[in-house]
Short mmCIF file of C-alpha atoms and ligand atoms in Angstrom, two decimals:
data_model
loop_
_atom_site.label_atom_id
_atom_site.label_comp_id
_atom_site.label_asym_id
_atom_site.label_seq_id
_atom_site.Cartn_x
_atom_site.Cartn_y
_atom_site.Cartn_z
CA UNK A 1 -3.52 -26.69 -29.76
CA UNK A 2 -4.90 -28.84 -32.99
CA UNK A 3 -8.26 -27.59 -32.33
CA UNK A 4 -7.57 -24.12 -32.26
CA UNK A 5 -5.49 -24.72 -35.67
CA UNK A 6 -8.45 -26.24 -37.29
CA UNK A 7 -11.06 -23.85 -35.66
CA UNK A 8 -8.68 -20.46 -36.18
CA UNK A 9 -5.65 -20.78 -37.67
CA UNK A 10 -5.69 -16.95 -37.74
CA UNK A 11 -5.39 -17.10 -33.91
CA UNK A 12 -3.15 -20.11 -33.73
CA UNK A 13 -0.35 -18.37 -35.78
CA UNK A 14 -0.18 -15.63 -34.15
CA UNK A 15 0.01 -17.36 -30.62
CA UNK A 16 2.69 -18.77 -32.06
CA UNK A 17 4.76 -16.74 -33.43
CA UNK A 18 4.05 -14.90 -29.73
CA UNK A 19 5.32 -18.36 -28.56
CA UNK A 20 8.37 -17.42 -30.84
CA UNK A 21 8.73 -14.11 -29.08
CA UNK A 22 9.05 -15.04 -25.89
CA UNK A 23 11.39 -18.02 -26.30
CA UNK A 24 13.78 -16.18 -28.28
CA UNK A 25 14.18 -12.48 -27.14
CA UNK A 26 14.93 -11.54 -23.41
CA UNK A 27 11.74 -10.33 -21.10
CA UNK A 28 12.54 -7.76 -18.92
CA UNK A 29 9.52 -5.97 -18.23
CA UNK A 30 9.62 -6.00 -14.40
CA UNK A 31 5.73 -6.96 -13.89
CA UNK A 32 6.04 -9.91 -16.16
CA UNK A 33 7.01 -13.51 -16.03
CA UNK A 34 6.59 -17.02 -17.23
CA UNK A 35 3.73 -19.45 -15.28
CA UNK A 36 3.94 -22.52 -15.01
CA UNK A 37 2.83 -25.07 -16.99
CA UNK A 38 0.31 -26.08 -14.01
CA UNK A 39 -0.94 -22.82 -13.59
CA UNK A 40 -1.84 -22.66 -17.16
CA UNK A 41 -2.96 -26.36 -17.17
CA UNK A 42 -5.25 -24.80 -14.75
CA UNK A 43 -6.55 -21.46 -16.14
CA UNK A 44 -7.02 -23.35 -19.85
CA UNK A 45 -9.51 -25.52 -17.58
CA UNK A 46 -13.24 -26.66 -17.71
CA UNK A 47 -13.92 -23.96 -15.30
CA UNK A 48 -13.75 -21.06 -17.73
CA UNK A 49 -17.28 -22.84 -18.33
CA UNK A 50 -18.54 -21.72 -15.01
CA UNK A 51 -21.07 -19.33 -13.00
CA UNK A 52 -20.39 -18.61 -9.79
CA UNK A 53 -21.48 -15.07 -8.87
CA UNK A 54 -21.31 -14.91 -4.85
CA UNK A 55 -19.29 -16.27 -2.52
CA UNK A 56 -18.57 -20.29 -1.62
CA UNK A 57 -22.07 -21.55 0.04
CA UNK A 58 -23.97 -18.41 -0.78
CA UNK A 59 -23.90 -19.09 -4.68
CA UNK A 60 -26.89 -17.49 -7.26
CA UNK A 61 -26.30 -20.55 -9.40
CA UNK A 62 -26.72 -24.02 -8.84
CA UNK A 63 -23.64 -26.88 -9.50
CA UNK A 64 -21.16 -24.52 -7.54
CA UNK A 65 -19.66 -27.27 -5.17
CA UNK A 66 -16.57 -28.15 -7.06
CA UNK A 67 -15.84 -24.73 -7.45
CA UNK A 68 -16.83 -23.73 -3.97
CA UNK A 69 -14.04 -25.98 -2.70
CA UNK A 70 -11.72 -24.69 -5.35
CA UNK A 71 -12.16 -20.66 -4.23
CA UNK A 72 -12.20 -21.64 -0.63
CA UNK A 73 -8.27 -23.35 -1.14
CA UNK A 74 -7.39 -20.47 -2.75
CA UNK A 75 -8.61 -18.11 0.16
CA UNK A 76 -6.93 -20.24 2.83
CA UNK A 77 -3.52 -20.17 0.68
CA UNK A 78 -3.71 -16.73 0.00
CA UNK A 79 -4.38 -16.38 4.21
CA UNK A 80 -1.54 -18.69 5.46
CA UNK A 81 1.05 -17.51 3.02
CA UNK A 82 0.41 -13.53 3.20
CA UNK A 83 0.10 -13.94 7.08
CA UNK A 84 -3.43 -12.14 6.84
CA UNK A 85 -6.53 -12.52 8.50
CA UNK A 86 -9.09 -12.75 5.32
CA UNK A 87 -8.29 -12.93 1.63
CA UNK A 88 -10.92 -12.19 -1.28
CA UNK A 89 -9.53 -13.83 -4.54
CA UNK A 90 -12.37 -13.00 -6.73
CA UNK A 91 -10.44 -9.36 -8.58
CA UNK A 92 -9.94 -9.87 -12.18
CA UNK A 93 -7.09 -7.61 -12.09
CA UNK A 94 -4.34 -5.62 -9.71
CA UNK A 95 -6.91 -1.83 -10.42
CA UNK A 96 -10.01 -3.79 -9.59
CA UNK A 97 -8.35 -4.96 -6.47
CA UNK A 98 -7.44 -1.43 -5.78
CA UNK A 99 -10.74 -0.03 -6.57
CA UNK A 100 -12.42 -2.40 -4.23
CA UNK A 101 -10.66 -0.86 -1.49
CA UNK A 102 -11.43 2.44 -2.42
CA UNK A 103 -15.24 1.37 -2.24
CA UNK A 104 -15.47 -0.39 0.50
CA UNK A 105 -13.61 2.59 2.63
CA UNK A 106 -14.31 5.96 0.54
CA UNK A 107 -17.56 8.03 -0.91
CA UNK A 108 -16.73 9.56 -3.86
CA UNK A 109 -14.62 13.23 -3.03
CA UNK A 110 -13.08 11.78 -0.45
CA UNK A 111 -9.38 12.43 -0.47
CA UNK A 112 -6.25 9.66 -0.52
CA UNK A 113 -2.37 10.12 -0.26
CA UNK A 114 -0.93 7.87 -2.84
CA UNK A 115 2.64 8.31 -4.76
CA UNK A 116 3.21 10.41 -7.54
CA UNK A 117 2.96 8.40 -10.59
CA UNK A 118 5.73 10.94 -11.69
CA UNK A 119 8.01 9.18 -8.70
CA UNK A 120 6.91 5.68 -9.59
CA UNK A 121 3.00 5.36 -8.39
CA UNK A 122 0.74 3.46 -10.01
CA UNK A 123 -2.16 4.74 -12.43
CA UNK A 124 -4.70 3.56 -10.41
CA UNK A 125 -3.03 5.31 -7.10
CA UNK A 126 -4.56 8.88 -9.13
CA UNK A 127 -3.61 9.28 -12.56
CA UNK A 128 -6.23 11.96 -13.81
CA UNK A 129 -8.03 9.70 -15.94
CA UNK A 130 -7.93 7.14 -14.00
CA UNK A 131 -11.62 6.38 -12.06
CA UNK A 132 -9.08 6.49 -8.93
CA UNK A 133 -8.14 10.16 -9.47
CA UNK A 134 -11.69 11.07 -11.43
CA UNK A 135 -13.31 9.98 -8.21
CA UNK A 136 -11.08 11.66 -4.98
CA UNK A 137 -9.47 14.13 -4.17
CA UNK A 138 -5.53 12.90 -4.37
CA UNK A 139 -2.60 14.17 -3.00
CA UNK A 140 0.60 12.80 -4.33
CA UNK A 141 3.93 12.06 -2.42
CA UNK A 142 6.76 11.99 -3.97
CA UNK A 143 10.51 10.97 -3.78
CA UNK A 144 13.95 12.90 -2.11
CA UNK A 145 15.31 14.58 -4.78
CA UNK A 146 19.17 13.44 -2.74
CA UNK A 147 18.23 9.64 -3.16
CA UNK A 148 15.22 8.99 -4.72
CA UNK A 149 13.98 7.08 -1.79
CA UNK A 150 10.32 7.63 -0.26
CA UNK A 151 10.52 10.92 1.49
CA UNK A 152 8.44 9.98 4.54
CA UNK A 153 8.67 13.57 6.20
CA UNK A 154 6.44 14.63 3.29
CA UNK A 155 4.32 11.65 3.59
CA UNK A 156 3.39 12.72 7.54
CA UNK A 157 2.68 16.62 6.49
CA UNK A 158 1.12 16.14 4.08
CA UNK A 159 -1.34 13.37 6.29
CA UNK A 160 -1.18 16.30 8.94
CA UNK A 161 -2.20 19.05 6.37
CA UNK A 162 -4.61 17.10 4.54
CA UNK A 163 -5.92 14.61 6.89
CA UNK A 164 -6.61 11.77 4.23
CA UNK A 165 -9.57 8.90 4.77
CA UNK A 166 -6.48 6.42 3.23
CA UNK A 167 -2.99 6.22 2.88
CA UNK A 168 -1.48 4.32 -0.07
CA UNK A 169 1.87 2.39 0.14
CA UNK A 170 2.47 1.13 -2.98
CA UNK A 171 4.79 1.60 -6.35
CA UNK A 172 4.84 0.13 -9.68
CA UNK A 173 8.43 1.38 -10.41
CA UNK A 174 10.13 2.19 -6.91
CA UNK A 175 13.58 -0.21 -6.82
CA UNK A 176 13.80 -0.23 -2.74
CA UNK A 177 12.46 -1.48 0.50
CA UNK A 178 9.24 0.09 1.69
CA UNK A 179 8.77 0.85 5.34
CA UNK A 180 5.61 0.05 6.05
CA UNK A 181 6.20 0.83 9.75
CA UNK A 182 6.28 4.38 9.01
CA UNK A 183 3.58 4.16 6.71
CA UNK A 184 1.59 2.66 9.40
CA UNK A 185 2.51 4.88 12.42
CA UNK A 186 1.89 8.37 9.64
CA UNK A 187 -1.83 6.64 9.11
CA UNK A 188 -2.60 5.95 13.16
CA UNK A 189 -1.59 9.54 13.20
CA UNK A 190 -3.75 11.55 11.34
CA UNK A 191 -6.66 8.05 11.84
CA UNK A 192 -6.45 7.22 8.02
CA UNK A 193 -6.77 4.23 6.82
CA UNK A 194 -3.45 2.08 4.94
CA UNK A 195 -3.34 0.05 1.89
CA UNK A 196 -0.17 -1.49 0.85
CA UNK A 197 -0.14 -2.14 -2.57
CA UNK A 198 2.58 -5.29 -3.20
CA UNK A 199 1.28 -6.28 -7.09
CA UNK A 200 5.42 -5.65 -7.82
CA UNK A 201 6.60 -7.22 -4.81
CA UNK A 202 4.24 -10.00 -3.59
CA UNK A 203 7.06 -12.89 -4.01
CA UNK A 204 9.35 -11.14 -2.48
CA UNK A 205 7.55 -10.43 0.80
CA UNK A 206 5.93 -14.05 0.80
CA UNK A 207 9.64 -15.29 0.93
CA UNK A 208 10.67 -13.04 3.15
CA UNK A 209 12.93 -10.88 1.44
CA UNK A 210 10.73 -7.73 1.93
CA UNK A 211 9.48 -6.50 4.75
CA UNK A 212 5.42 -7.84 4.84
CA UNK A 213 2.52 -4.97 5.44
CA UNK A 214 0.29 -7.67 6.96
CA UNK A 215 0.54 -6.26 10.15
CA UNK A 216 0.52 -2.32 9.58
CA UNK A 217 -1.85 -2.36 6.82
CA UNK A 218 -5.68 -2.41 7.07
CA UNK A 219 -5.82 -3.38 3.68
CA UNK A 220 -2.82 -5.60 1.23
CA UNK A 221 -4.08 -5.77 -2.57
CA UNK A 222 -1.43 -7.59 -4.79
CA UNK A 223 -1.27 -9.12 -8.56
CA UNK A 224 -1.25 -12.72 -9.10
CA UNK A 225 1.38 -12.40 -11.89
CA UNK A 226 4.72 -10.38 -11.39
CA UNK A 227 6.86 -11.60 -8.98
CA UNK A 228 4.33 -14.21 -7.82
CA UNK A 229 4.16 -15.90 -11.07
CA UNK A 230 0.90 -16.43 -10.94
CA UNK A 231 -2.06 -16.45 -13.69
CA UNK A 232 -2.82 -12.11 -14.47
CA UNK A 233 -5.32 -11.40 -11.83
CA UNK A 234 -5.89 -9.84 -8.21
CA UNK A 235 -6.38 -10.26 -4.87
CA UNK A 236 -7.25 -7.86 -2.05
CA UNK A 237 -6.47 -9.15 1.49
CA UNK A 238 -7.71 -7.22 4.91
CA UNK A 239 -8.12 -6.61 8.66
CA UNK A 240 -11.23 -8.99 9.90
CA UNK A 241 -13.07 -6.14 10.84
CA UNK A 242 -13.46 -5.16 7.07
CA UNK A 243 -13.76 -8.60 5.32
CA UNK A 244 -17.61 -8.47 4.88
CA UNK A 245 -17.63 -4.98 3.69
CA UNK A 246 -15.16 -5.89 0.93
CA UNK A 247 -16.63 -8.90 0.01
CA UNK A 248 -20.01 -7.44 -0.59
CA UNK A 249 -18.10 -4.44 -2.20
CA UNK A 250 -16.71 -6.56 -5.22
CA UNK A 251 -19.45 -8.82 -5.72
CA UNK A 252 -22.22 -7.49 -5.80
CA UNK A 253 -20.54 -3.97 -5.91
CA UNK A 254 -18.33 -4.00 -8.91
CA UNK A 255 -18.33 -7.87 -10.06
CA UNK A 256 -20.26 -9.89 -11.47
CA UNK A 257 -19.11 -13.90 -12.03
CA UNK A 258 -15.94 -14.41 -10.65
CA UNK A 259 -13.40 -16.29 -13.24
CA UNK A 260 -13.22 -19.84 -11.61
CA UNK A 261 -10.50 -20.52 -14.03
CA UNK A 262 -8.53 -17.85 -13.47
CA UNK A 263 -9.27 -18.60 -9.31
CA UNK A 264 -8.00 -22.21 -9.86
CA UNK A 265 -5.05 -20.89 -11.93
CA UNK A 266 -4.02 -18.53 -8.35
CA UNK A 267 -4.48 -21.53 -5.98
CA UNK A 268 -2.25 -23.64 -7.87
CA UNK A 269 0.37 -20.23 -7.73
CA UNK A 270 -0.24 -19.73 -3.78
CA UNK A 271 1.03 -23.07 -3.33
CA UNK A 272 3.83 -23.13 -5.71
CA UNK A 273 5.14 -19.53 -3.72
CA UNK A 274 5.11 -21.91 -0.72
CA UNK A 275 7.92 -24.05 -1.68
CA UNK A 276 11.40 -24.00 -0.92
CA UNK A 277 12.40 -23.69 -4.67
CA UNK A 278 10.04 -20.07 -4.41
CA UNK A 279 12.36 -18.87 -1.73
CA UNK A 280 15.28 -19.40 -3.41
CA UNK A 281 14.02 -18.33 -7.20
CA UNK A 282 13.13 -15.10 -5.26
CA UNK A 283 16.49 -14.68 -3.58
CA UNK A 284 17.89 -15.25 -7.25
CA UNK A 285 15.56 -12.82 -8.16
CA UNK A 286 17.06 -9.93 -6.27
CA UNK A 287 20.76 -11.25 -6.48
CA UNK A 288 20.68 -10.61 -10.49
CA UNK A 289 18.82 -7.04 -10.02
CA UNK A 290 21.60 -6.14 -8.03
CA UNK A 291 24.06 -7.78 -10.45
CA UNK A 292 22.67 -5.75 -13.20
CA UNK A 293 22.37 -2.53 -11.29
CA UNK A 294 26.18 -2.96 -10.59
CA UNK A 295 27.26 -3.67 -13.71
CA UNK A 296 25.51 -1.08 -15.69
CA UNK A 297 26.98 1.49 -13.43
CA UNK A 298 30.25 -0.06 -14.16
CA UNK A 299 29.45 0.84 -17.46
CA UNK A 300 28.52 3.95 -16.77
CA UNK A 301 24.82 3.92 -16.45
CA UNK A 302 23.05 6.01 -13.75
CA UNK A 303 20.71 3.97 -11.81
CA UNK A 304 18.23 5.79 -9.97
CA UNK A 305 18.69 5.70 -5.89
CA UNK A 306 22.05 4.12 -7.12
CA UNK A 307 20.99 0.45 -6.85
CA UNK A 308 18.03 -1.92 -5.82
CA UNK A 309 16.63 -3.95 -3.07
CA UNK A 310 14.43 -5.72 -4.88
CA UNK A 311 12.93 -7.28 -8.67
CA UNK A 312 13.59 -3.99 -10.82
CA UNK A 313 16.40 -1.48 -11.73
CA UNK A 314 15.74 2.05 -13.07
CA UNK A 315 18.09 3.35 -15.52
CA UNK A 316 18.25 7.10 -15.45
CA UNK A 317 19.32 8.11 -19.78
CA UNK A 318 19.31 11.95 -19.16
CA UNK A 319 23.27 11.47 -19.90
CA UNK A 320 22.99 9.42 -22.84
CA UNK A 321 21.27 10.98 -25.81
CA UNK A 322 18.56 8.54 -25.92
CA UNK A 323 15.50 9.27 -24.15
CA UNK A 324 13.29 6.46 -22.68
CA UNK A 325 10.95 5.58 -25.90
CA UNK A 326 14.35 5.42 -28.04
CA UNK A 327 16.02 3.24 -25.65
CA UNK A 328 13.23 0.52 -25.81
CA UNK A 329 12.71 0.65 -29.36
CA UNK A 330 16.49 0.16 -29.82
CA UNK A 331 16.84 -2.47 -27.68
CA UNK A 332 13.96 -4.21 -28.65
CA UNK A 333 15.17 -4.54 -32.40
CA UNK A 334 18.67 -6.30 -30.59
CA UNK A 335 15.67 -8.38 -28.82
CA UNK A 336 15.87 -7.10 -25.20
CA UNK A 337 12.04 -6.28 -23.97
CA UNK A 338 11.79 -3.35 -21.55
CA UNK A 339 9.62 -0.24 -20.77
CA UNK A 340 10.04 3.23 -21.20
CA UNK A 341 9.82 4.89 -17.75
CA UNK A 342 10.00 8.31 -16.22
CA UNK A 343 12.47 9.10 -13.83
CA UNK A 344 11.86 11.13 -10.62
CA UNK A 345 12.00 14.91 -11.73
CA UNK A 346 11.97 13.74 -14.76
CA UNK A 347 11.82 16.76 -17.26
CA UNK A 348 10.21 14.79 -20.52
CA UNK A 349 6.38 13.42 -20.63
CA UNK A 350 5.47 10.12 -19.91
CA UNK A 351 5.54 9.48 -23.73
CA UNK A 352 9.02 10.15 -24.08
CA UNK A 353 10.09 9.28 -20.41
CA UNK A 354 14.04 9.72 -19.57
CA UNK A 355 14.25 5.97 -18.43
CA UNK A 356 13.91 2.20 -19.04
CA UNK A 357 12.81 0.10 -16.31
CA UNK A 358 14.30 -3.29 -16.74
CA UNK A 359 12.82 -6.07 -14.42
CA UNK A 360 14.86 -9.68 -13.85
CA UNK A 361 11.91 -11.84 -12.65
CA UNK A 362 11.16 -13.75 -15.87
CA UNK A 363 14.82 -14.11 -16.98
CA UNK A 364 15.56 -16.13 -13.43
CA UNK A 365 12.17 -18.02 -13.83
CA UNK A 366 14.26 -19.34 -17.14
CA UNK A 367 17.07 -20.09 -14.53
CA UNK A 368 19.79 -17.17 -16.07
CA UNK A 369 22.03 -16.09 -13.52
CA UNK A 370 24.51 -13.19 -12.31
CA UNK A 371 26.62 -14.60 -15.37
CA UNK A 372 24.10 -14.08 -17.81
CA UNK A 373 22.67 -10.35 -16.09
CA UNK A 374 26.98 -8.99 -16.51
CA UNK A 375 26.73 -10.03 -20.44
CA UNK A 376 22.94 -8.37 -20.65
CA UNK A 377 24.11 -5.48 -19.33
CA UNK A 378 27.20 -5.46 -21.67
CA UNK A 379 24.44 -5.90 -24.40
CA UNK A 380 21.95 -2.79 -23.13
CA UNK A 381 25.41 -0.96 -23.22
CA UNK A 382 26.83 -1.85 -26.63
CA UNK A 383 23.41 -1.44 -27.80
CA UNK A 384 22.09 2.29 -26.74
CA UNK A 385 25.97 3.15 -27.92
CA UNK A 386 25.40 1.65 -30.92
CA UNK A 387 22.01 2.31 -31.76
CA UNK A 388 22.93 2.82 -36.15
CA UNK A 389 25.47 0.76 -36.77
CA UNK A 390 23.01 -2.50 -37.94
CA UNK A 391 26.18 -5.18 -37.81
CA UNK A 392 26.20 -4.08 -33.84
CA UNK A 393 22.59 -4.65 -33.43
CA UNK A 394 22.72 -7.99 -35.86
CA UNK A 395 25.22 -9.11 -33.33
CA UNK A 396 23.87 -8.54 -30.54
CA UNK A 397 20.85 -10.37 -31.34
CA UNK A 398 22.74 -13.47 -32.54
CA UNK A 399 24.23 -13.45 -29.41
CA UNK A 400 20.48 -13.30 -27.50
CA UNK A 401 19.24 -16.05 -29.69
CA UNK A 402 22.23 -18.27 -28.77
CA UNK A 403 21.43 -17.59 -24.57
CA UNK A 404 17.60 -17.81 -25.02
CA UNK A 405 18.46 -21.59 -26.77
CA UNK A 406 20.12 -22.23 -23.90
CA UNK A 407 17.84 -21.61 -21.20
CA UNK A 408 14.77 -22.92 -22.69
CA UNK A 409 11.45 -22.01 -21.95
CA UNK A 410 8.74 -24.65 -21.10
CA UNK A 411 10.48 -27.76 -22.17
CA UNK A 412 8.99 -29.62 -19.56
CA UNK A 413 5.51 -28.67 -20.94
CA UNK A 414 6.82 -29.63 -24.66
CA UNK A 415 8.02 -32.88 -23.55
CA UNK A 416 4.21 -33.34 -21.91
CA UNK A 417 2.08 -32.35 -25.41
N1 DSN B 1 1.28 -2.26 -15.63
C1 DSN B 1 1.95 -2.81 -14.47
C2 DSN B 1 3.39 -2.51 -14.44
O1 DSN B 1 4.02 -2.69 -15.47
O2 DSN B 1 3.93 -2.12 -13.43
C3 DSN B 1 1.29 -2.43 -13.24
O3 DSN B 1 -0.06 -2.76 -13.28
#
């Protein structure tokens, strides 16, 4: 970093007191984590100097061959551990992996099935302003009003009715177990195309603790971040039969240079989700979502669907005289990070929202426990109940400051600089 303080000090600070943020407050935003020092080793690389714009062997610019060899591991990584049978790394994001499956499969008007972003979707599965609902014809599915899980019955009538060109499985904030069979006998149905979209869930189903689309799906787009842990960035994975068509659809359709860095960054990630240690920081993973879900109802939180199955628990407020944007802005100032989130049926606006979604994945990357997700939970509690009284809040903090210090974060990297 003693370049970047001489060169911006401006900059530096405030990476550091960002530094300062996430060391000492708790992260619970469920599509976040902390990389590893590797991964960043790798995305803060010499590569970032790079052009590359094609594919490996079929470069426009010359001095590609360390690179080459660099996106071609990541492709076979990405293959062997998702179980598919071709993987384009090159998305700079989770939408632009997304959007390359709409191209390569849609013209524009064409209609999709994706879920309501009301019932946990994703913006770029519709939301009006999104290029994904500016550009089709969508027709939302939505959850059972009983309990909140997928209501598949809908999902096939509406296929029937509407007779989609694709069918998205997917959810930013849906806490349980997709079935992608159903998903994938619905879309051989009605002869629409399915794209599971596992940016939330990607660890999970590489370590076998969620059921994987590979098989079902004709196309799997996913997040490098999230649950994998990764560097921020996609990757869309497909059916043989398509792989040329979506190669040529994101470069030279709707890329230019890929981000060798940021490609380096994911290879280094597919092989760290590989490991034994992966396996079990996932299974951790989903042992303190439960642990939280359980012990906020304890406390008398409802928890939409009444639990989870996987990285994220939605807490339903209507009962508790804080709406969604409250709830985060109070429990941000004790120093617990979450998001405001809308609820199924929820009767606020997105602005307001009658939620929080609260995520465990970057807590157990830190190595906390089902211990340390029973005294959170006491925290959210005291917290929302206590939202005036300052001593409560002061408290509370303390208390955060005290667990963050001891589950420190990087202190392998600080003993490296
Ligand atoms: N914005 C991400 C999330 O929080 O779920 C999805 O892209």
């Amino acid at each position: 970093m003693n370049s970047l303080q001489k060169t911006d000090p401006e900059v530096f600070e405030i990476i550091r007191d960002e530094e300062g943020r996430q060391e000492y407050r708790l992260e619970m935003i469920a599509s976040e984590n902390f990389t590893s020092p590797a991964v960043m080793e790798a995305q803060g690389s010499i590569l970032t100097n790079k052009y590359a714009e094609g594919y490996p062997g079929r470069r426009y610019y010359g001095g590609c061959y360390n690179v080459d060899k660099i996106e071609e591991i990541a492709q076979k990584r990405a293959v062997e551990l998702f179980g598919v049978e071709h993987a384009n790394v090159q998305p700079h994001s989770g939408t632009q992996a997304n959007m390359a499956v709409y191209f390569t499969v849609m013209e524009p008007g064409a209609t999709y099935l994706g879920m309501d972003l009301a019932h946990g979707g994703h913006l770029s599965m519709g939301h009006p302003k999104n290029f994904s609902g500016r550009l089709y014809r969508v027709i939302p599915y939505s959850v059972r009003i009983e309990d909140h899980l997928i209501d598949y019955d809908m999902v096939r009538d509406l296929a029937k009715k509407h007779r989609p060109r694709m069918i998205i499985a997917g959810a930013s904030a849906y806490p349980r177990i997709i079935d992608y069979s159903i998903f994938g006998q619905i879309a051989r149905e009605v002869d629409a195309i399915l794209m599971a979209d596992i940016a939330h869930i990607a660890g999970l189903v590489v370590s076998g603790l969620h059921p994987s689309p590979a098989h079902d799906a004709d196309f799997v787009t996913t997040t490098t971040h999230k649950t994998m842990r990764g560097p921020r960035g996609g990757i869309v994975m497909c059916k043989k039969k398509w792989a040329s068509a979506l190669d040529s659809c994101i470069f030279p359709g709707m890329q230019g240079g890929p981000l060798m860095h940021v490609i380096a960054a994911k290879a280094v990630a597919l092989k760290e989700a590989a490991t034994r240690e992966f396996t079990e920081y996932q299974t951790n993973v989903v042992k303190n979502a439960k642990t939280l879900a359980d012990e906020l109802m304890n406390l008398g939180f409802k928890i939409v669907s009444g639990g989870t199955d996987n990285h994220l628990v939605l807490v339903d407020l209507t009962d508790k005289g804080v709406n969604g944007a409250q709830a985060q802005e109070i429990l941000e100032s004790a120093g617990i990070t979450v998001n405001k989130n809308a609820i199924p049926f929820d009767p606020l606006p997105p602005g307001k929202a009658s939620g929080i979604r609260i995520g465990t994945p970057a807590l157990t990357t830190r190595k906390m426990g089902t211990k340390e997700m029973k005294l959170i939970a006491s925290w959210i509690s005291e917290a929302l109940q206590n939202k005036s009284d300052e001593a409560v809040i002061r408290r509370i903090s303390g208390g955060i400051r005290e667990l963050c210090e001891a589950f420190p974060l990087y202190h392998d990297k600080k003993n490296e600089v």
